[in-house]
């Protein structure tokens, strides 16, 4: 129940953004990453029509992209959708955690952020949270508070340096990934995740190590499955994300999926549907143990 409730509203609808967009000027030094164009990302796609049955069996429409780190080939179900940019919702908590640590807003993943005392529908949110616990239950209020401490200027700098999605943080410093202007495609999620897995993002290595560690959700001595869910509300249709990294038998893969979720079908909102589809595909490709 905790896993379901804690993840269900991962990008939980919070109050509508009322702030103006960022006023800071994007950095322009040599450390800025130039995002790959849509054409670059689609050059070496291998369409996997066989993966479609995993979505069909669950009665959902979506896309799945998978690449072994270091490979030039990206496997994909529904390539057109894989290049479509959407709100990242709570998958942005991965990037946000990197920025929070890099800027020193929090010194580590264990320091607690005091609860603001506002009772919210998700019980697990109503307490103090660290980055570790906050990302696990996707405590939106905590990340909104920390984003306000980062501020628009620094947030825009790091989103630009890393080339995250469309690099647009308009819509409010505490809303831009939930209901604002930030957009990212599943293929762009892969680029970001591969940068994290290979420690090639423009953050300190110890910061990337720390964030990669708190993303691990399942594993044993010889394998790890790290992921983050995200859900948008107020869209038509609503959107469910699952993105992450696997390590198994000496190989590392990055993956990203999203699917349409309909409120008239309660099970589609449940993150377990996404996890089941992802696990089936990842096991079939040797990215996770059976």
Coordinates of C-alpha atoms in Angstrom, one line a residue:
X1 CA 0.0 0.0 0.0
X2 CA 2.9 2.4 0.9
X3 CA 4.6 1.8 -2.4
X4 CA 1.4 2.4 -4.3
X5 CA 0.3 5.5 -2.4
X6 CA 3.7 6.9 -2.2
X7 CA 4.3 6.8 -5.9
X8 CA 0.8 7.2 -7.2
X9 CA 0.8 11.0 -7.4
X10 CA 4.5 11.2 -8.2
X11 CA 4.1 14.4 -10.0
X12 CA 1.1 15.1 -7.9
X13 CA -1.0 17.9 -8.8
X14 CA 0.1 20.9 -6.7
X15 CA -1.2 24.4 -6.9
X16 CA -1.1 26.0 -10.3
X17 CA 2.1 28.0 -11.0
X18 CA 1.6 31.7 -10.8
X19 CA 5.2 32.9 -11.0
X20 CA 6.7 34.5 -14.1
X21 CA 9.3 32.6 -16.1
X22 CA 13.1 32.8 -15.3
X23 CA 14.8 36.1 -15.8
X24 CA 18.4 34.7 -15.7
X25 CA 20.5 34.6 -18.8
X26 CA 21.6 31.0 -19.8
X27 CA 25.3 30.3 -19.3
X28 CA 27.3 30.3 -22.5
X29 CA 30.7 28.9 -21.5
X30 CA 32.4 25.8 -22.8
X31 CA 30.8 23.5 -20.1
X32 CA 27.4 23.9 -21.6
X33 CA 26.1 20.7 -23.1
X34 CA 24.6 20.9 -26.6
X35 CA 21.5 18.7 -26.6
X36 CA 21.3 16.1 -29.4
X37 CA 18.8 17.0 -32.1
X38 CA 15.9 14.8 -32.8
X39 CA 17.6 13.6 -35.9
X40 CA 20.7 12.6 -34.0
X41 CA 18.7 10.7 -31.4
X42 CA 16.8 8.8 -34.1
X43 CA 19.7 7.8 -36.3
X44 CA 20.3 4.4 -34.8
X45 CA 16.8 3.3 -33.6
X46 CA 15.9 -0.3 -33.9
X47 CA 12.1 -0.7 -33.7
X48 CA 11.0 -3.6 -31.5
X49 CA 7.4 -4.4 -32.5
X50 CA 7.5 -7.5 -30.3
X51 CA 7.4 -5.2 -27.2
X52 CA 4.0 -3.9 -28.2
X53 CA 2.3 -7.0 -26.7
X54 CA 3.4 -5.9 -23.2
X55 CA 1.5 -2.7 -23.6
X56 CA -1.5 -4.3 -25.3
X57 CA -1.8 -7.0 -22.6
X58 CA -2.1 -4.2 -20.0
X59 CA -4.5 -2.2 -22.2
X60 CA -2.4 0.9 -22.4
X61 CA -0.8 3.0 -25.1
X62 CA 2.8 4.1 -24.6
X63 CA 6.5 3.8 -25.7
X64 CA 9.6 2.2 -24.4
X65 CA 13.2 2.9 -25.2
X66 CA 16.2 0.9 -24.1
X67 CA 20.0 1.2 -24.7
X68 CA 23.0 -0.5 -23.3
X69 CA 25.4 2.2 -22.0
X70 CA 28.2 2.6 -24.6
X71 CA 26.1 1.2 -27.5
X72 CA 25.2 3.2 -30.5
X73 CA 21.9 1.3 -30.9
X74 CA 18.7 2.3 -29.2
X75 CA 15.8 -0.2 -29.2
X76 CA 12.3 1.3 -29.2
X77 CA 8.7 0.5 -29.2
X78 CA 6.5 3.2 -30.8
X79 CA 9.4 5.5 -32.2
X80 CA 7.1 8.4 -33.1
X81 CA 6.0 8.7 -29.5
X82 CA 9.5 8.2 -28.2
X83 CA 10.5 11.5 -29.7
X84 CA 7.6 13.5 -28.4
X85 CA 8.4 15.9 -25.5
X86 CA 6.2 15.9 -22.5
X87 CA 6.2 17.3 -18.9
X88 CA 8.8 15.2 -17.0
X89 CA 6.7 15.3 -13.8
X90 CA 8.4 13.6 -10.9
X91 CA 11.1 12.0 -13.0
X92 CA 12.7 15.5 -12.8
X93 CA 13.4 14.7 -9.1
X94 CA 16.5 12.8 -10.4
X95 CA 17.9 16.0 -12.0
X96 CA 16.6 18.2 -9.1
X97 CA 18.5 16.1 -6.6
X98 CA 21.7 16.6 -8.5
X99 CA 21.2 20.4 -8.5
X100 CA 20.2 20.5 -4.8
X101 CA 23.5 18.7 -3.9
X102 CA 25.7 20.5 -6.4
X103 CA 24.6 23.9 -5.1
X104 CA 24.9 23.0 -1.5
X105 CA 21.2 23.6 -0.7
X106 CA 21.5 20.2 1.1
X107 CA 25.0 18.8 2.1
X108 CA 24.0 15.2 1.5
X109 CA 21.1 12.8 0.9
X110 CA 20.4 12.2 4.6
X111 CA 19.8 15.7 5.9
X112 CA 16.2 16.3 6.8
X113 CA 14.0 19.0 5.3
X114 CA 11.4 20.0 8.0
X115 CA 7.8 19.2 7.1
X116 CA 5.8 22.4 6.6
X117 CA 2.9 21.1 8.6
X118 CA 0.4 21.1 5.8
X119 CA -1.6 17.8 5.8
X120 CA -1.7 16.3 2.3
X121 CA -3.6 13.3 0.9
X122 CA -0.5 11.1 0.7
X123 CA 0.2 10.1 4.3
X124 CA 3.9 9.4 3.7
X125 CA 4.4 13.0 2.7
X126 CA 3.3 14.4 6.1
X127 CA 6.7 14.2 7.8
X128 CA 10.2 15.5 7.5
X129 CA 12.1 14.2 4.5
X130 CA 15.6 13.7 3.2
X131 CA 16.5 13.4 -0.4
X132 CA 16.6 9.6 0.1
X133 CA 13.1 9.3 1.6
X134 CA 11.7 12.2 -0.4
X135 CA 12.6 10.6 -3.8
X136 CA 11.3 7.2 -2.7
X137 CA 7.8 8.5 -1.8
X138 CA 8.1 11.4 -4.3
X139 CA 7.3 14.1 -1.7
X140 CA 6.5 17.0 -4.0
X141 CA 6.3 19.6 -1.3
X142 CA 9.9 18.9 -0.2
X143 CA 11.3 19.2 -3.7
X144 CA 9.3 22.4 -4.2
X145 CA 10.8 23.9 -1.1
X146 CA 14.3 22.9 -2.1
X147 CA 13.8 24.2 -5.6
X148 CA 12.9 27.6 -4.2
X149 CA 16.1 27.6 -2.2
X150 CA 18.1 26.7 -5.4
X151 CA 16.4 29.7 -7.1
X152 CA 15.7 30.4 -10.8
X153 CA 19.1 31.6 -11.7
X154 CA 21.0 28.6 -10.5
X155 CA 18.3 26.1 -11.7
X156 CA 18.4 27.6 -15.2
X157 CA 22.2 27.5 -15.2
X158 CA 22.3 23.7 -14.4
X159 CA 19.4 22.8 -16.7
X160 CA 21.2 24.6 -19.4
X161 CA 24.7 23.1 -18.6
X162 CA 23.3 19.6 -18.7
X163 CA 21.0 20.2 -21.7
X164 CA 18.0 18.7 -19.9
X165 CA 15.0 18.5 -22.3
X166 CA 14.0 21.8 -23.8
X167 CA 15.8 23.7 -20.9
X168 CA 12.8 25.9 -20.3
X169 CA 12.0 26.4 -16.6
X170 CA 9.2 28.9 -17.2
X171 CA 6.0 28.6 -15.1
X172 CA 7.4 29.0 -11.6
X173 CA 10.5 27.7 -9.8
X174 CA 8.4 25.2 -7.9
X175 CA 6.1 24.2 -10.7
X176 CA 8.0 24.2 -14.0
X177 CA 8.4 20.4 -14.1
X178 CA 4.9 19.7 -12.9
X179 CA 2.7 22.1 -14.9
X180 CA 5.1 24.6 -16.4
X181 CA 7.1 24.8 -19.6
X182 CA 9.8 22.1 -19.1
X183 CA 9.5 19.2 -21.7
X184 CA 11.5 16.1 -22.3
X185 CA 11.1 13.1 -24.6
X186 CA 11.8 9.5 -23.7
X187 CA 14.8 9.6 -26.1
X188 CA 16.1 12.7 -24.3
X189 CA 15.6 10.9 -21.0
X190 CA 17.9 8.2 -22.2
X191 CA 20.6 10.8 -23.0
X192 CA 20.4 12.2 -19.5
X193 CA 20.3 8.8 -17.8
X194 CA 23.3 7.5 -19.8
X195 CA 25.2 10.7 -18.7
X196 CA 24.3 9.8 -15.0
X197 CA 25.2 6.1 -15.4
X198 CA 28.6 7.0 -17.0
X199 CA 29.2 9.9 -14.6
X200 CA 29.5 12.2 -17.6
X201 CA 27.0 15.0 -16.5
X202 CA 28.4 18.4 -15.5
X203 CA 28.1 17.6 -11.8
X204 CA 30.7 16.5 -9.3
X205 CA 31.3 12.8 -9.3
X206 CA 30.4 12.5 -5.6
X207 CA 27.1 14.2 -6.3
X208 CA 26.3 11.8 -9.2
X209 CA 27.3 8.8 -7.0
X210 CA 25.0 9.9 -4.3
X211 CA 22.0 10.4 -6.5
X212 CA 22.5 7.2 -8.4
X213 CA 22.6 5.4 -5.0
X214 CA 19.3 6.7 -3.7
X215 CA 17.6 5.7 -7.0
X216 CA 18.1 2.0 -6.4
X217 CA 14.8 0.3 -5.8
X218 CA 15.5 -3.4 -6.2
X219 CA 18.7 -5.5 -6.3
X220 CA 21.1 -8.1 -5.0
X221 CA 24.8 -8.6 -5.0
X222 CA 25.0 -9.0 -8.8
X223 CA 22.2 -6.7 -10.0
X224 CA 20.5 -3.4 -9.4
X225 CA 17.3 -1.8 -10.8
X226 CA 17.1 1.9 -10.3
X227 CA 14.1 3.9 -11.4
X228 CA 11.8 6.9 -10.8
X229 CA 8.2 7.2 -11.6
X230 CA 6.3 10.3 -12.5
X231 CA 2.6 11.1 -13.2
X232 CA 1.1 14.2 -14.7
X233 CA -2.5 15.3 -13.9
X234 CA -4.7 17.8 -15.6
X235 CA -3.5 16.7 -19.0
X236 CA -5.5 15.0 -21.7
X237 CA -4.7 12.3 -21.4
X238 CA -2.7 12.1 -18.1
X239 CA 0.8 10.6 -18.5
X240 CA 2.7 8.0 -16.5
X241 CA 6.5 7.8 -16.7
X242 CA 9.0 5.2 -15.6
X243 CA 12.7 5.9 -16.2
X244 CA 15.9 4.4 -14.9
X245 CA 19.1 2.3 -15.0
X246 CA 19.8 -1.4 -14.7
X247 CA 23.1 -3.2 -13.8
X248 CA 23.3 -6.9 -14.4
X249 CA 26.1 -9.3 -15.3
X250 CA 28.5 -6.6 -16.0
X251 CA 26.2 -4.7 -18.3
X252 CA 24.5 -1.4 -17.7
X253 CA 21.3 -0.3 -19.5
X254 CA 19.2 2.9 -19.4
X255 CA 15.5 2.9 -20.2
X256 CA 12.6 5.3 -20.4
X257 CA 8.9 4.6 -20.9
X258 CA 5.7 6.6 -20.7
X259 CA 2.1 5.7 -21.3
X260 CA -1.3 7.3 -21.3
X261 CA -3.2 6.7 -18.1
X262 CA -7.0 7.0 -17.9
X263 CA -8.7 7.8 -14.6
X264 CA -11.6 5.7 -15.7
X265 CA -9.4 2.7 -15.4
X266 CA -7.9 2.8 -11.9
X267 CA -5.2 0.2 -12.6
X268 CA -3.6 2.4 -15.2
X269 CA -2.8 5.0 -12.6
X270 CA -1.0 2.5 -10.5
X271 CA 2.8 2.6 -11.0
X272 CA 2.8 -1.2 -10.7
X273 CA 1.5 -1.4 -14.3
X274 CA 4.5 0.5 -15.6
X275 CA 6.9 -1.6 -13.5
X276 CA 5.3 -4.8 -14.7
X277 CA 5.7 -3.8 -18.4
X278 CA 9.2 -2.5 -17.9
X279 CA 10.3 -5.6 -16.0
X280 CA 9.0 -7.9 -18.7
X281 CA 10.9 -6.1 -21.4
X282 CA 14.1 -5.7 -19.4
X283 CA 14.2 -9.3 -18.4
X284 CA 13.6 -10.3 -22.1
X285 CA 16.6 -8.2 -23.1
X286 CA 18.9 -9.5 -20.4
X287 CA 18.9 -6.2 -18.6
X288 CA 17.4 -7.8 -15.4
X289 CA 17.4 -11.3 -14.0
X290 CA 14.3 -13.3 -14.5

